[in-house]
Amino acid sequence: MSQFFTDAISFLKSLSMIDFILYFAVLILIVLIISLIYMMKNAEEMEEKEGEEALDLKNIVETIDENPTPIADMTAYEAEQEEKAIISYDELLKTAKMHPINYDNEEIVDNEVMVKKVNIDQITDPNLELPKEKIEVKLFNYDHEEAFLKALKQLNELLN
């Protein structure tokens, strides 16, 4: 065993600087070839997975196309809150249509993101007036008034 070490040390001492460079270059080349083979096998596996995911995405798109409008079931509580709300969703949409947002200019940044500059003068214009809606207030329904009148007459007869 000691003879092996002495022979290895004498062999290394006999090598010149160029020999060391060549041996290390060959070693690095072998490592690069092994890593390239590994990357190629890994790429094939990734392509198979992407193909499976693409099929899943196609199924999802077909499912969405079959059911274009989501069914929104409101609970009784949600319906009550919508009725009691200060401003309902419908009113919010209506006011958004009356005062649309206008843009001064549009530009695309980095060929990916669209940036729009909002026209602030139109939004903050104090001369803009909202169209006034007619508010109709009904305190009693005619049927309720008749029933109330009959109840008063019956009460009057009972008291006399």
CSV table of C-alpha atoms in Angstrom, one decimal, residues 80-157:
chain,number,residue,atom,x,y,z
A,80,GLU,CA,-81.7,41.1,2.9
A,81,GLN,CA,-78.4,43.0,3.0
A,82,GLU,CA,-78.6,43.8,-0.7
A,83,GLU,CA,-82.0,45.3,-0.1
A,84,LYS,CA,-81.0,47.3,3.0
A,85,ALA,CA,-77.7,48.5,1.5
A,86,ILE,CA,-77.1,52.2,1.3
A,87,ILE,CA,-76.1,51.7,-2.4
A,88,SER,CA,-76.9,48.5,-4.2
A,89,TYR,CA,-74.7,46.8,-6.7
A,90,ASP,CA,-77.1,47.8,-9.5
A,91,GLU,CA,-77.0,51.5,-8.4
A,92,LEU,CA,-73.2,51.3,-8.4
A,93,LEU,CA,-73.1,50.0,-11.9
A,94,LYS,CA,-75.6,52.7,-13.0
A,95,THR,CA,-73.5,55.5,-11.6
A,96,ALA,CA,-70.3,54.0,-13.2
A,97,LYS,CA,-72.0,54.1,-16.6
A,98,MET,CA,-73.0,57.8,-16.1
A,99,HIS,CA,-69.4,58.8,-15.2
A,100,PRO,CA,-67.0,56.7,-17.2
A,101,ILE,CA,-63.3,57.0,-16.7
A,102,ASN,CA,-61.6,58.6,-19.6
A,103,TYR,CA,-57.9,58.3,-20.3
A,104,ASP,CA,-55.5,60.8,-21.8
A,105,ASN,CA,-53.1,58.4,-23.3
A,106,GLU,CA,-52.2,54.7,-23.3
A,107,GLU,CA,-48.8,53.1,-23.6
A,108,ILE,CA,-47.3,49.7,-23.3
A,109,VAL,CA,-44.3,49.3,-21.0
A,110,ASP,CA,-41.8,46.5,-21.8
A,111,ASN,CA,-44.1,45.1,-24.4
A,112,GLU,CA,-46.2,43.5,-21.5
A,113,VAL,CA,-48.0,46.0,-19.3
A,114,MET,CA,-50.5,48.6,-20.6
A,115,VAL,CA,-50.4,51.8,-18.7
A,116,LYS,CA,-53.2,54.4,-19.0
A,117,LYS,CA,-53.1,57.9,-17.8
A,118,VAL,CA,-56.5,58.9,-16.2
A,119,ASN,CA,-58.0,62.3,-17.2
A,120,ILE,CA,-58.3,63.8,-13.7
A,121,ASP,CA,-59.9,67.1,-15.0
A,122,GLN,CA,-63.1,65.3,-15.9
A,123,ILE,CA,-63.4,63.4,-12.7
A,124,THR,CA,-62.9,66.4,-10.4
A,125,ASP,CA,-65.1,68.8,-12.5
A,126,PRO,CA,-67.5,70.4,-10.0
A,127,ASN,CA,-69.9,71.4,-12.8
A,128,LEU,CA,-70.8,67.7,-13.4
A,129,GLU,CA,-74.4,67.1,-12.2
A,130,LEU,CA,-75.9,63.8,-11.6
A,131,PRO,CA,-79.3,63.3,-13.1
A,132,LYS,CA,-81.9,63.4,-10.4
A,133,GLU,CA,-84.2,60.5,-10.0
A,134,LYS,CA,-87.8,60.7,-9.0
A,135,ILE,CA,-88.3,59.4,-5.6
A,136,GLU,CA,-91.7,58.0,-4.9
A,137,VAL,CA,-92.7,57.5,-1.3
A,138,LYS,CA,-95.7,55.3,-0.4
A,139,LEU,CA,-96.6,55.2,3.2
A,140,PHE,CA,-99.8,53.2,2.9
A,141,ASN,CA,-101.2,51.0,0.3
A,142,TYR,CA,-104.9,51.6,-0.6
A,143,ASP,CA,-105.9,48.1,0.5
A,144,HIS,CA,-104.2,48.7,3.9
A,145,GLU,CA,-106.0,52.0,4.2
A,146,GLU,CA,-109.4,50.4,3.7
A,147,ALA,CA,-108.6,47.6,6.2
A,148,PHE,CA,-107.5,50.3,8.7
A,149,LEU,CA,-110.8,52.2,8.1
A,150,LYS,CA,-112.9,49.1,8.6
A,151,ALA,CA,-111.0,48.3,11.8
A,152,LEU,CA,-111.7,51.8,13.1
A,153,LYS,CA,-115.4,51.5,12.3
A,154,GLN,CA,-115.6,48.2,14.2
A,155,LEU,CA,-113.8,49.7,17.1
A,156,ASN,CA,-116.2,52.7,17.1
A,157,GLU,CA,-119.2,50.3,17.1
